[in-house]
Amino acid sequence: MLKGINPLLNADVLYALRAMGHGDRLVVCDTNFPADSIARQTVFGELLRIDNVSAAKAVEAVLSVMPLDTFVDDAAIRMEIVGQPQEVPPVQREVQAAIDRAEGRSWPLVGVERHAFYEQAKAAYCVIATGERRFYGCFLFSKGVIAPDGE
């Protein structure tokens, strides 16, 4: 255990988060997402896991140590519901609330069509699978920067 580090962040996840650079993207996904096959195509190349928790809890843990990218409009992306792209299901509302708490302000999730989401996920740095069983619990996040002290 480490002080000040969310215990959901295991050593493998912490390693990947630390290794990521500004603008690198990560996927946090539900149990139905083709996580392993897509993870093999990412920069990291293997699947990471935060098991037995909801997508919102996993996102809360990740964003407790990783800033979102303020230089892009789509630093937080959600997979759109097929045929209902404007609908935001409870799982996505919960993740939206976790993002807003972590960033200290409203930070809207940008919707991306399902197949386009899969293509963006393949280009991500890594994939973190969660225990989320609700549909459309899939998200992409772009890593931001931490300014030098005093700035």
Tab-separated table of C-alpha atoms in Angstrom:
chain	number	residue	atom	x	y	z
A	1	MET	CA	0.000	0.000	0.000
A	2	LEU	CA	1.095	3.542	-0.684
A	3	LYS	CA	-0.112	6.655	1.085
A	4	GLY	CA	-2.177	8.967	-1.062
A	5	ILE	CA	-2.535	6.455	-3.915
A	6	ASN	CA	-5.957	4.976	-4.610
A	7	PRO	CA	-5.637	1.243	-3.773
A	8	LEU	CA	-7.408	0.344	-7.038
A	9	LEU	CA	-4.294	1.500	-8.897
A	10	ASN	CA	-2.192	-1.653	-9.056
A	11	ALA	CA	1.486	-1.656	-9.999
A	12	ASP	CA	0.880	-2.402	-13.684
A	13	VAL	CA	-1.656	0.401	-14.068
A	14	LEU	CA	0.570	2.858	-12.185
A	15	TYR	CA	3.513	1.921	-14.412
A	16	ALA	CA	1.498	2.597	-17.580
A	17	LEU	CA	0.057	5.871	-16.266
A	18	ARG	CA	3.546	7.069	-15.342
A	19	ALA	CA	5.003	6.002	-18.696
A	20	MET	CA	2.346	7.854	-20.702
A	21	GLY	CA	3.229	11.271	-22.054
A	22	HIS	CA	1.235	14.406	-22.797
A	23	GLY	CA	-1.459	13.639	-25.352
A	24	ASP	CA	-1.276	9.861	-24.985
A	25	ARG	CA	-4.700	8.252	-24.648
A	26	LEU	CA	-5.949	5.438	-22.490
A	27	VAL	CA	-9.099	3.361	-22.650
A	28	VAL	CA	-11.202	2.462	-19.611
A	29	CYS	CA	-13.703	-0.166	-20.704
A	30	ASP	CA	-16.539	-2.408	-19.606
A	31	THR	CA	-16.551	-6.212	-19.579
A	32	ASN	CA	-18.134	-6.484	-23.055
A	33	PHE	CA	-15.456	-4.428	-24.835
A	34	PRO	CA	-12.977	-6.472	-26.938
A	35	ALA	CA	-10.317	-5.414	-24.439
A	36	ASP	CA	-7.634	-8.021	-25.007
A	37	SER	CA	-7.654	-7.908	-28.803
A	38	ILE	CA	-7.607	-4.115	-28.858
A	39	ALA	CA	-5.015	-3.887	-26.064
A	40	ARG	CA	-2.631	-6.011	-28.176
A	41	GLN	CA	-2.752	-3.268	-30.839
A	42	THR	CA	-1.958	-0.395	-28.458
A	43	VAL	CA	1.437	1.077	-27.622
A	44	PHE	CA	1.578	-0.807	-24.305
A	45	GLY	CA	0.544	-4.010	-26.046
A	46	GLU	CA	-1.069	-5.880	-23.175
A	47	LEU	CA	-4.303	-5.609	-21.239
A	48	LEU	CA	-4.362	-3.873	-17.862
A	49	ARG	CA	-7.096	-4.532	-15.326
A	50	ILE	CA	-8.908	-2.826	-12.477
A	51	ASP	CA	-11.263	-5.688	-11.697
A	52	ASN	CA	-14.491	-5.876	-9.712
A	53	VAL	CA	-15.313	-2.176	-9.819
A	54	SER	CA	-17.548	0.055	-11.894
A	55	ALA	CA	-16.202	2.200	-14.711
A	56	ALA	CA	-16.808	5.277	-12.546
A	57	LYS	CA	-14.688	3.909	-9.671
A	58	ALA	CA	-11.870	2.997	-12.082
A	59	VAL	CA	-12.010	6.436	-13.727
A	60	GLU	CA	-12.005	8.084	-10.304
A	61	ALA	CA	-8.839	6.142	-9.412
A	62	VAL	CA	-7.095	6.931	-12.715
A	63	LEU	CA	-7.965	10.631	-12.611
A	64	SER	CA	-6.727	10.864	-9.021
A	65	VAL	CA	-3.202	10.740	-10.478
A	66	MET	CA	-3.606	11.681	-14.156
A	67	PRO	CA	-4.572	15.151	-15.399
A	68	LEU	CA	-6.716	15.502	-18.502
A	69	ASP	CA	-5.324	17.287	-21.555
A	70	THR	CA	-6.461	20.923	-21.630
A	71	PHE	CA	-5.108	21.454	-25.158
A	72	VAL	CA	-7.775	19.360	-26.906
A	73	ASP	CA	-11.580	19.464	-26.928
A	74	ASP	CA	-11.924	15.681	-26.761
A	75	ALA	CA	-9.746	14.736	-23.774
A	76	ALA	CA	-12.681	12.722	-22.397
A	77	ILE	CA	-14.627	10.550	-24.836
A	78	ARG	CA	-17.574	8.187	-24.395
A	79	MET	CA	-18.805	5.479	-26.746
A	80	GLU	CA	-22.152	6.519	-28.218
A	81	ILE	CA	-25.160	4.227	-28.026
A	82	VAL	CA	-25.837	2.655	-31.406
A	83	GLY	CA	-28.854	4.385	-32.961
A	84	GLN	CA	-29.180	6.805	-30.033
A	85	PRO	CA	-25.995	8.911	-30.078
A	86	GLN	CA	-27.424	11.700	-27.917
A	87	GLU	CA	-28.593	9.392	-25.104
A	88	VAL	CA	-26.320	9.319	-22.057
A	89	PRO	CA	-26.933	6.193	-19.943
A	90	PRO	CA	-26.404	6.065	-16.147
A	91	VAL	CA	-22.925	4.512	-16.447
A	92	GLN	CA	-21.793	7.481	-18.524
A	93	ARG	CA	-23.442	9.990	-16.190
A	94	GLU	CA	-21.558	8.411	-13.271
A	95	VAL	CA	-18.259	8.701	-15.137
A	96	GLN	CA	-19.122	12.291	-16.059
A	97	ALA	CA	-19.549	13.072	-12.350
A	98	ALA	CA	-16.191	11.402	-11.549
A	99	ILE	CA	-14.480	13.511	-14.224
A	100	ASP	CA	-16.061	16.720	-12.947
A	101	ARG	CA	-14.955	15.943	-9.363
A	102	ALA	CA	-11.411	15.121	-10.443
A	103	GLU	CA	-11.045	18.235	-12.577
A	104	GLY	CA	-12.950	20.547	-10.236
A	105	ARG	CA	-15.198	21.771	-13.039
A	106	SER	CA	-17.625	20.569	-15.668
A	107	TRP	CA	-15.724	18.651	-18.338
A	108	PRO	CA	-18.129	17.238	-20.925
A	109	LEU	CA	-17.649	13.796	-22.413
A	110	VAL	CA	-17.503	13.876	-26.214
A	111	GLY	CA	-19.548	11.166	-27.910
A	112	VAL	CA	-17.914	8.981	-30.585
A	113	GLU	CA	-19.671	6.403	-32.761
A	114	ARG	CA	-18.991	2.803	-31.673
A	115	HIS	CA	-16.782	1.665	-34.574
A	116	ALA	CA	-14.875	4.949	-34.629
A	117	PHE	CA	-14.330	4.468	-30.882
A	118	TYR	CA	-12.790	1.025	-31.548
A	119	GLU	CA	-10.408	2.542	-34.103
A	120	GLN	CA	-9.350	5.308	-31.714
A	121	ALA	CA	-8.885	2.724	-28.960
A	122	LYS	CA	-6.442	0.754	-31.126
A	123	ALA	CA	-4.258	3.873	-31.342
A	124	ALA	CA	-4.329	4.421	-27.558
A	125	TYR	CA	-1.389	3.942	-25.233
A	126	CYS	CA	-3.173	1.292	-23.166
A	127	VAL	CA	-6.476	-0.366	-22.261
A	128	ILE	CA	-7.742	-0.810	-18.700
A	129	ALA	CA	-10.576	-3.328	-18.333
A	130	THR	CA	-12.944	-2.901	-15.393
A	131	GLY	CA	-15.679	-5.009	-13.847
A	132	GLU	CA	-18.358	-2.729	-15.339
A	133	ARG	CA	-21.193	-4.907	-16.673
A	134	ARG	CA	-23.500	-2.179	-17.940
A	135	PHE	CA	-23.412	-1.527	-21.674
A	136	TYR	CA	-21.515	1.502	-23.028
A	137	GLY	CA	-19.135	1.779	-20.082
A	138	CYS	CA	-16.272	2.574	-22.462
A	139	PHE	CA	-14.186	5.737	-22.365
A	140	LEU	CA	-11.031	7.303	-23.793
A	141	PHE	CA	-8.943	9.852	-21.892
A	142	SER	CA	-6.037	12.021	-23.072
A	143	LYS	CA	-3.261	12.664	-20.586
A	144	GLY	CA	-2.486	16.284	-19.805
A	145	VAL	CA	0.427	17.956	-18.110
A	146	ILE	CA	1.358	18.942	-14.590
A	147	ALA	CA	2.820	22.440	-14.481
A	148	PRO	CA	6.038	23.206	-12.630
A	149	ASP	CA	5.610	24.307	-9.015
A	150	GLY	CA	4.414	27.900	-8.781
A	151	GLU	CA	2.812	28.040	-12.230
